[in-house]
Coordinates of C-alpha atoms and ligand atoms in Angstrom, one line a residue:
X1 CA 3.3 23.7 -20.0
X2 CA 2.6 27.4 -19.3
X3 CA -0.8 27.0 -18.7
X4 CA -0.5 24.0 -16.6
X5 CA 2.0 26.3 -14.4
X6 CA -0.6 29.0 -14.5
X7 CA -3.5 26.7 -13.4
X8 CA -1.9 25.3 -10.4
X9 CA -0.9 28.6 -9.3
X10 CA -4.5 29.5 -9.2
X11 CA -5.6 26.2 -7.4
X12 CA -2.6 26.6 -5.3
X13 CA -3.8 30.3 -4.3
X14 CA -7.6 29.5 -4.0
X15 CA -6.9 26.5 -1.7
X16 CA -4.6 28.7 0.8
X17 CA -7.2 32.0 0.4
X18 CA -10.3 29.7 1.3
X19 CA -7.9 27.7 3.9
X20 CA -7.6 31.1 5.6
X21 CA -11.6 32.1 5.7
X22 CA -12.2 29.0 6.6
X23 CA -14.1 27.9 3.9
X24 CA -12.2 24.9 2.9
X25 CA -12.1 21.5 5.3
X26 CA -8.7 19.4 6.1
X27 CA -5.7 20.9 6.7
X28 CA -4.7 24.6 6.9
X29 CA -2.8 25.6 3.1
X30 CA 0.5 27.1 3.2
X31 CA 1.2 29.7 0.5
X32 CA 2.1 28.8 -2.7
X33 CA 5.8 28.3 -3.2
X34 CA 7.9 27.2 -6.4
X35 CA 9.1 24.1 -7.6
X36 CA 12.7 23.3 -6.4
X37 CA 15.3 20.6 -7.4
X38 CA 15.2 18.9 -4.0
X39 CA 11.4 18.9 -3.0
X40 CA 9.4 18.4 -5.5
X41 CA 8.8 15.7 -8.1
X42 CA 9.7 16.3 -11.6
X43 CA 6.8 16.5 -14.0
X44 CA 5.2 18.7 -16.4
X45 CA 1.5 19.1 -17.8
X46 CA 0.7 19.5 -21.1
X47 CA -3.0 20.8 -21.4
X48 CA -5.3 19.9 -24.1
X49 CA -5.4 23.5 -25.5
X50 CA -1.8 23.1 -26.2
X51 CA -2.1 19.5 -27.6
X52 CA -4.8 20.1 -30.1
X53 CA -2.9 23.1 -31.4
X54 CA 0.4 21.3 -32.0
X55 CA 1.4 18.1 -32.8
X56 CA 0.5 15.7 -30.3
X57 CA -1.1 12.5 -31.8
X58 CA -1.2 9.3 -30.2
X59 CA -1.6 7.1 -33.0
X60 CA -2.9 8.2 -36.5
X61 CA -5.7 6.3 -38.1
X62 CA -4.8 5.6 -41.5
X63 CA -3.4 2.9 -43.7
X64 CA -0.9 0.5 -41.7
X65 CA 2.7 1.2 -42.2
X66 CA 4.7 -0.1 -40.4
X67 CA 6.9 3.1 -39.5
X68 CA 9.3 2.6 -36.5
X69 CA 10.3 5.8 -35.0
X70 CA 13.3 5.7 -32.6
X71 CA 13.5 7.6 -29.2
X72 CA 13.7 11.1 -30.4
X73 CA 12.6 10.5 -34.1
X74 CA 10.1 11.8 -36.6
X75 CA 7.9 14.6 -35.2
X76 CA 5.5 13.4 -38.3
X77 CA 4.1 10.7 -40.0
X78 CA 1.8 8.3 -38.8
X79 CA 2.4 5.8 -35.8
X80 CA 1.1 2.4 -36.6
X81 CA 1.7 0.3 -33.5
X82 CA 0.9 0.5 -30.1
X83 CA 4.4 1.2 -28.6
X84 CA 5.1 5.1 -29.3
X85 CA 3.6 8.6 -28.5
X86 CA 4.6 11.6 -29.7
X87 CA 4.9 14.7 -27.5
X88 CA 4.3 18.1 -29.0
X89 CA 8.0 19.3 -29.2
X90 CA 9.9 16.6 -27.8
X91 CA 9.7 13.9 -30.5
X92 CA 8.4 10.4 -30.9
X93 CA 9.0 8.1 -27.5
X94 CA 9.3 4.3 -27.2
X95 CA 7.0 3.1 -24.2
X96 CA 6.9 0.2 -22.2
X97 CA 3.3 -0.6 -21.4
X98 CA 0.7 -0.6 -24.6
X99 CA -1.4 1.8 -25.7
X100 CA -4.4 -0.2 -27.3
X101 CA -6.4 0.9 -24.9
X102 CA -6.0 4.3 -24.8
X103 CA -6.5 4.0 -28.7
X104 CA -9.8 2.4 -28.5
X105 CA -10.9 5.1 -26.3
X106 CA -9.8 7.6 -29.0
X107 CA -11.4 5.6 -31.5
X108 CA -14.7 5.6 -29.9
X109 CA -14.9 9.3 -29.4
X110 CA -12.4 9.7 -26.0
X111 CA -10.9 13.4 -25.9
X112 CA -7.2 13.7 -24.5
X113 CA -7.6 16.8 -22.4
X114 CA -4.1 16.7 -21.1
X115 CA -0.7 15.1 -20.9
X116 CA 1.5 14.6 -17.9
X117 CA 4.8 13.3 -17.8
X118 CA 6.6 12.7 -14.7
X119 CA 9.3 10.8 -13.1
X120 CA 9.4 8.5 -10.4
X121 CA 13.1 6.9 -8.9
X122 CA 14.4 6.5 -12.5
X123 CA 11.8 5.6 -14.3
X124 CA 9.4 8.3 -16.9
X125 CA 5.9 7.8 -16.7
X126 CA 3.5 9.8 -19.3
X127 CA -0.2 9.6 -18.1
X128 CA -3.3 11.2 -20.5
X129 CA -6.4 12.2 -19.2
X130 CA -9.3 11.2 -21.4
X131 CA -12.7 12.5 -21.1
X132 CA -15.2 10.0 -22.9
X133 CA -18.6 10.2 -24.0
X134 CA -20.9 9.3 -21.1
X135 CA -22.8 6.6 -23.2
X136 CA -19.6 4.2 -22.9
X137 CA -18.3 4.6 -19.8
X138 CA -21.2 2.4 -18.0
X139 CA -22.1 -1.4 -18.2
X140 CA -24.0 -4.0 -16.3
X141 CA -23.0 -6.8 -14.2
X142 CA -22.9 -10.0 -16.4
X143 CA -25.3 -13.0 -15.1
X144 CA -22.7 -14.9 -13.6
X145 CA -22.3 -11.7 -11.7
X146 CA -25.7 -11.6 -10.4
X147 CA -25.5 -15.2 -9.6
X148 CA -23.0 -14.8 -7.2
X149 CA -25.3 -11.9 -5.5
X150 CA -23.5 -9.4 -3.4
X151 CA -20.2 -9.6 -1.0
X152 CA -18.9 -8.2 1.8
X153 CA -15.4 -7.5 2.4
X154 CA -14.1 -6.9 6.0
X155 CA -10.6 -5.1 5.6
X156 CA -8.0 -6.3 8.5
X157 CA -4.1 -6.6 9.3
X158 CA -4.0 -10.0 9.7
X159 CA -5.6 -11.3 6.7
X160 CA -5.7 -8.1 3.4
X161 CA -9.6 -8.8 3.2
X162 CA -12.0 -11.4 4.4
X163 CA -15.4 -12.2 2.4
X164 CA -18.8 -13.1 3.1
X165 CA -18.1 -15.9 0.7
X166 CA -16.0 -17.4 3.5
X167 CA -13.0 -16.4 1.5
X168 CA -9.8 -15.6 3.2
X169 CA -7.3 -13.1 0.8
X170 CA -3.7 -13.1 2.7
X171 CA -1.9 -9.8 3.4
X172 CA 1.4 -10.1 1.0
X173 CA 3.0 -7.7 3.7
X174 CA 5.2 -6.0 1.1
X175 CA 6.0 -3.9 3.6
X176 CA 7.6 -6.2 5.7
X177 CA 10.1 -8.1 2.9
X178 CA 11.5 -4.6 1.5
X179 CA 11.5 -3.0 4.8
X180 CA 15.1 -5.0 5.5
X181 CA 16.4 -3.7 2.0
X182 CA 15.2 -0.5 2.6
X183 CA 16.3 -0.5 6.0
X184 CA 19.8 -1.6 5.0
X185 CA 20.2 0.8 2.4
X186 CA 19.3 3.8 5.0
X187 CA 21.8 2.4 7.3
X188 CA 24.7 3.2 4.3
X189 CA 23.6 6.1 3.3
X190 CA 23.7 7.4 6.9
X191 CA 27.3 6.5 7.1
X192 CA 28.1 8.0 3.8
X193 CA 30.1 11.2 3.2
X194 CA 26.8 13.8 2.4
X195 CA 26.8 14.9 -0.7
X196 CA 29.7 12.3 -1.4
X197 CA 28.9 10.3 -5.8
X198 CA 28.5 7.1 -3.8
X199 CA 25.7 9.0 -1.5
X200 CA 24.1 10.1 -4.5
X201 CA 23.9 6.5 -6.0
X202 CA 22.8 4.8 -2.8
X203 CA 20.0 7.3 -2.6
X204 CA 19.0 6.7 -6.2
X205 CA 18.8 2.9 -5.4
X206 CA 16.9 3.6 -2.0
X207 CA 14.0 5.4 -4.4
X208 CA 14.1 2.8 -7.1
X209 CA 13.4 0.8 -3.8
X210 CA 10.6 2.6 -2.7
X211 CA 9.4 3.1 -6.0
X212 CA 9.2 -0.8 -7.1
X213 CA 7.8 -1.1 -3.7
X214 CA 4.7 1.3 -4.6
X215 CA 3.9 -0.9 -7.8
X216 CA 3.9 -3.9 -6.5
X217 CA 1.3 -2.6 -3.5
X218 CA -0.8 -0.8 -6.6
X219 CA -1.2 -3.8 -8.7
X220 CA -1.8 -6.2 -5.6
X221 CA -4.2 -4.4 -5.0
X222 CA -5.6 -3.3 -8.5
X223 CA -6.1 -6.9 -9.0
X224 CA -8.2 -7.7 -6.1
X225 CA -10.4 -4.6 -6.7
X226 CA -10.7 -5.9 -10.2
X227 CA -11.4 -9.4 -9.2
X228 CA -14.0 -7.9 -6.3
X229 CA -15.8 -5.8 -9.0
X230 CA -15.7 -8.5 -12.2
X231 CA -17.4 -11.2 -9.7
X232 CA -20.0 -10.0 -7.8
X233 CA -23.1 -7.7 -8.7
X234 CA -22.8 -5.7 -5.3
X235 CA -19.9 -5.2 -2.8
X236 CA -20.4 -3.8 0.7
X237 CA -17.9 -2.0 2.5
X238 CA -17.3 -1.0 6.0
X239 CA -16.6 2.9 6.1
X240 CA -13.1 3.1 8.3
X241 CA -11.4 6.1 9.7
X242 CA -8.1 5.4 8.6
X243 CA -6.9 9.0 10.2
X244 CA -8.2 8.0 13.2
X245 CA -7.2 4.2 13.5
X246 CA -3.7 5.3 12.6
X247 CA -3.2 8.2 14.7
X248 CA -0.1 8.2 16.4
X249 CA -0.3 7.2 20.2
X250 CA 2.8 8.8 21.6
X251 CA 0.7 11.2 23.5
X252 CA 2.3 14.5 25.0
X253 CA 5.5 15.1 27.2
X254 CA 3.3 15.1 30.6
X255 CA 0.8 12.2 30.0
X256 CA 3.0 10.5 27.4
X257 CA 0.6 7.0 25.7
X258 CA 0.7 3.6 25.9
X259 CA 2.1 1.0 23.8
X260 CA 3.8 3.5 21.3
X261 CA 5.6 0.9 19.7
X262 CA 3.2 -1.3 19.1
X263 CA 0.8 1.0 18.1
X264 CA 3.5 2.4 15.2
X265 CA 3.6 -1.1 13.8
X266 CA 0.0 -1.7 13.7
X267 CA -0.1 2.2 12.2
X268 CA 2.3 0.7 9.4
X269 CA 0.6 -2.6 8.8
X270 CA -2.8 -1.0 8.6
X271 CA -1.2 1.8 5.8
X272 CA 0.7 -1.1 4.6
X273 CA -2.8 -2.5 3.1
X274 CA -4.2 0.7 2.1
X275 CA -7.7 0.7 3.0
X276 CA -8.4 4.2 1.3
X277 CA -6.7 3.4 -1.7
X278 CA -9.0 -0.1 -2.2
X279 CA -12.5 2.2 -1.3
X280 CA -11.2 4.3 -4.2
X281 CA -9.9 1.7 -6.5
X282 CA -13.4 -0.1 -6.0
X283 CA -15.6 2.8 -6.5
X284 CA -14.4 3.4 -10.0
X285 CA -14.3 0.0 -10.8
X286 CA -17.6 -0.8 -9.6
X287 CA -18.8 2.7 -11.7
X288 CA -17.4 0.8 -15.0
X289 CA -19.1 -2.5 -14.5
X290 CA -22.3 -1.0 -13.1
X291 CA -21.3 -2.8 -9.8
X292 CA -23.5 -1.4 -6.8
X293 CA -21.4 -0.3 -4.0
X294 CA -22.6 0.2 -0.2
X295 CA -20.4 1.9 2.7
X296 CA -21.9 1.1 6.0
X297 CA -21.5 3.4 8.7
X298 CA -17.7 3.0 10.7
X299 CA -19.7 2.6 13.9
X300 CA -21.8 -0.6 12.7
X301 CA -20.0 -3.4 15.5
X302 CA -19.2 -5.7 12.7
X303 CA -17.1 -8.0 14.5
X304 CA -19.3 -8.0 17.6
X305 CA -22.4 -9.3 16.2
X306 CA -23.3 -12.8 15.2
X307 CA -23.9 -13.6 12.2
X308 CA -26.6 -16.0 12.4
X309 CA -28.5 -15.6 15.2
X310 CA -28.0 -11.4 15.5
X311 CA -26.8 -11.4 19.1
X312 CA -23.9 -9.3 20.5
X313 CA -20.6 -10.3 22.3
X314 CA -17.9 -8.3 22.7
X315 CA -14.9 -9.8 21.9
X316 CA -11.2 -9.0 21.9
X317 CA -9.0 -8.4 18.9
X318 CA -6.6 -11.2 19.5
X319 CA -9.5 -13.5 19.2
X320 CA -8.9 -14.4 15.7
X321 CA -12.2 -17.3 16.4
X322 CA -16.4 -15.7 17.2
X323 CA -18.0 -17.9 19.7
X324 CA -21.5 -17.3 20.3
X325 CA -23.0 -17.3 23.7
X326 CA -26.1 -17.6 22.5
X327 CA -26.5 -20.3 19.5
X328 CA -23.5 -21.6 20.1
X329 CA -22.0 -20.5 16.4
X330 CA -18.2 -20.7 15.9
X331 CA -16.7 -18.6 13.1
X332 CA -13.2 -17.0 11.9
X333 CA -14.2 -13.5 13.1
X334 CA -13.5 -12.0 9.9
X335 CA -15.7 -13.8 7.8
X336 CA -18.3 -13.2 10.7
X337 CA -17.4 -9.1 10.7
X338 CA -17.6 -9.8 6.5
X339 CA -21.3 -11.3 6.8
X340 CA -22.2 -8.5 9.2
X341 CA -21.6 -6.0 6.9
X342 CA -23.1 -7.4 3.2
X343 CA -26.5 -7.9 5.4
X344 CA -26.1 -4.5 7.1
X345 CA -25.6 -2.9 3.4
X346 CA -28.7 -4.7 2.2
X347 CA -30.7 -3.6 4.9
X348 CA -29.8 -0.1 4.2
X349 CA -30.4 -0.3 0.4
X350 CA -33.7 -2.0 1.0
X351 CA -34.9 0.8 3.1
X352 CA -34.1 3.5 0.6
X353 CA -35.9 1.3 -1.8
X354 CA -38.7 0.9 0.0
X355 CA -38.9 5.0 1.0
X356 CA -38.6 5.9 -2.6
X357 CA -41.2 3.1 -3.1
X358 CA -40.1 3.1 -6.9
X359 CA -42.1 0.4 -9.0
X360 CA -38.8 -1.1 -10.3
X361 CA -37.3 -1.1 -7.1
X362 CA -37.5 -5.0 -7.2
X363 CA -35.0 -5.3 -9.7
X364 CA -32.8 -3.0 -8.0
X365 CA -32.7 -4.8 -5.1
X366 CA -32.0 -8.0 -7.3
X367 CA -28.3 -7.4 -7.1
X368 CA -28.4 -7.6 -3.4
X369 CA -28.8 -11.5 -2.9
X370 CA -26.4 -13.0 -0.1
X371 CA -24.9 -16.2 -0.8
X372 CA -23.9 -17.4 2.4
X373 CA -19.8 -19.7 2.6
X374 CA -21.5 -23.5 2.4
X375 CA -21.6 -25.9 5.2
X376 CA -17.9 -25.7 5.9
X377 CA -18.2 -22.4 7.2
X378 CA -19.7 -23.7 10.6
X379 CA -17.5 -25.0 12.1
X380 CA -15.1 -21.7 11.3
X381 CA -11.9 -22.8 10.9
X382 CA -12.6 -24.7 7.2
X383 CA -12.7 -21.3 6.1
X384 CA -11.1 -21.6 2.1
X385 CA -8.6 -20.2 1.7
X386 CA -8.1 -18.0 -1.8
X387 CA -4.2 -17.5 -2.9
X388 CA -4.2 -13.6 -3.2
X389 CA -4.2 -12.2 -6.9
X390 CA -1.2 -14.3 -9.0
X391 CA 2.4 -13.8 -9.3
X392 CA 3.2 -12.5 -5.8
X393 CA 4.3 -14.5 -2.6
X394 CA 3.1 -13.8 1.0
Ligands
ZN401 ZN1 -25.4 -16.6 17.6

């Protein structure tokens, strides 16, 4: 725990002494300044120095007994089931998720380099982080994989994500269902005594709130990103500015903006789907499966182009349909903006094939095959439509 603390006073300290030469990008670092009760989040680190030295063990291989530890319990012995860690020092716990897979990793030669336990609304999380020998960590893309070729996914606010394929995911707007819960909730605490017991429990319910809210946006979206990366052998991506895109346009006092409202509720639908966090979620995913992964540039007109005949018409964001001048193509503009982009991606991994001129570039380029949405995707408005990852209502 001690030399956690330690180590993120010294990244703390680095960050705000190169924020101050100049020698570190983003936003300017403030000194470093202690944990408090109010501010921060509650959570410690154990490191990996401390765990191998103590008594730490996530499971112990041995003979099956079928010990059960409660909460608390037994700082030895062996733990035979999936269901309990031990923390150096604080006893044997009771989880609620598995941890099989964290004891396959182990079991094929996975290190634990350090422990984290933290709290969010009520609930305890404990989190390990496992380095693992590099020989596992990557696969190929199965056949049926490279049958379906390569997609491309056009992120939007009216519909989560739009592929080449001609599929439609829907946005679940999470947002929008607990926004009148959490909106409610703020309303009462507002008119509550501060400081008051029944403050202090409406606020606790407003964070369990927020916090349910979080999961059910992280395993949305975990389960697209899975399905995206377990289907296809190459995804293409449109690079977005998300800073920029969401940037707020109240203006200043003497030349105040436009639309301010409007613009804040397409800000929160935008962050409401999270386009950085699927980039992320799909570049480590892709990783695992050996998934190729292409970001084309945020200044490519997806949506202007046509997808089948290459000419460009400008069209306006409330046009939900692409008309063509020129061929006379009608497409749902997404699915058009989606096509743009897994073409785009394949033209750019083609060239840097073709520059490196490597003799197996063929087969690299193998992943990139387009399969184009069948004849129903003409006439645009057939477009199928997919019902988002399970268990969740739109
Ligand atoms: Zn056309």
């Amino acid at each position: 725990m001690l030399r956690s603390g330690q180590k993120q006073y010294e990244q703390a300290l680095d960050n705000f002494f190169k924020s101050q030469n100049g020698s570190r990008a983003g936003q300017k670092m403030g000194k470093p300044r202690f944990k408090t009760k109010t501010r921060s989040t509650d959570s410690f680190t154990i490191d990996a120095v401390d765990i191998s030295s103590s008594t730490m063990i996530i499971r112990d291989i041995g003979p099956k007994d079928h010990a059960r530890y409660k909460t608390g319990e037994a700082s030895t012995g062996l733990i035979a089931d999936y269901r309990h860690v031990r923390l150096s020092h604080l006893g044997t716990f009771r989880v609620f998720g598995s941890t099989k897979v964290l004891v396959r990793q182990l079991d094929r030669g996975g290190r634990i380099k350090s422990c984290t336990v933290s709290r969010s609304a009520d609930r305890w999380y404990v989190s390990f982080l496992v380095e693992l020998p590099t020989e596992i960590t990557r696969s190929t893309p199965t056949k049926k994989q490279y049958k379906a070729g390569a997609v491309g996914v056009d992120l939007g606010v009216k519909s989560l994500a739009s592929l080449s394929t001609g599929e439609i995911i829907p946005n679940p707007r999470f947002l929008r269902t607990a926004d009148k819960k959490i909106k409610r909730l703020q309303r009462k605490i507002a008119r509550c005594q501060k400081g008051s017991k029944n403050s202090i429990r409406l606020k606790r319910r407003l964070a369990r709130c927020h916090h349910e809210l979080a999961l059910q946006r992280a395993g949305y979206l975990n389960e697209l990103t899975s399905m995206l990366a377990s289907s296809f052998s190459a995804i293409a991506l449109e690079d977005l500015n998300v800073a920029g895109m969401t940037s707020s346009a109240r203006g200043t006092v003497e030349n105040p903006g436009k639309n301010v409202k409007q613009k804040a509720g397409l800000n929160r639908s935008i962050l409401d789907i999270s386009p950085g966090r699927i980039r992320t979620l799909l570049e480590y995913k892709c990783a695992d499966r050996g998934v190729e992964m292409q970001v084309i540039d945020r200044f490519f007109p997806s949506s202007q182009l046509c997808s089948s005949c290459g000419s460009k018409t400008t069209i306006p964001l409330a046009k939900r349909i692409y008309h063509c001048d020129v061929c006379g193509g009608v497409i749902d503009r997404d699915v058009n903006a989606a096509i743009n982009i897994v073409y785009e991606a394949k033209r750019l991994v083609e060239q840097k094939c073709s520059e490196h001129s490597a003799p197996e570039g063929a087969e690299d380029k193998r992943p990139w095959s387009v399969h184009l949405p069948s004849t129903q995707y003409v006439d645009g408005l057939h477009t199928r439509k997919r019902q988002g990852p399970s268990g969740h209502s739109s």
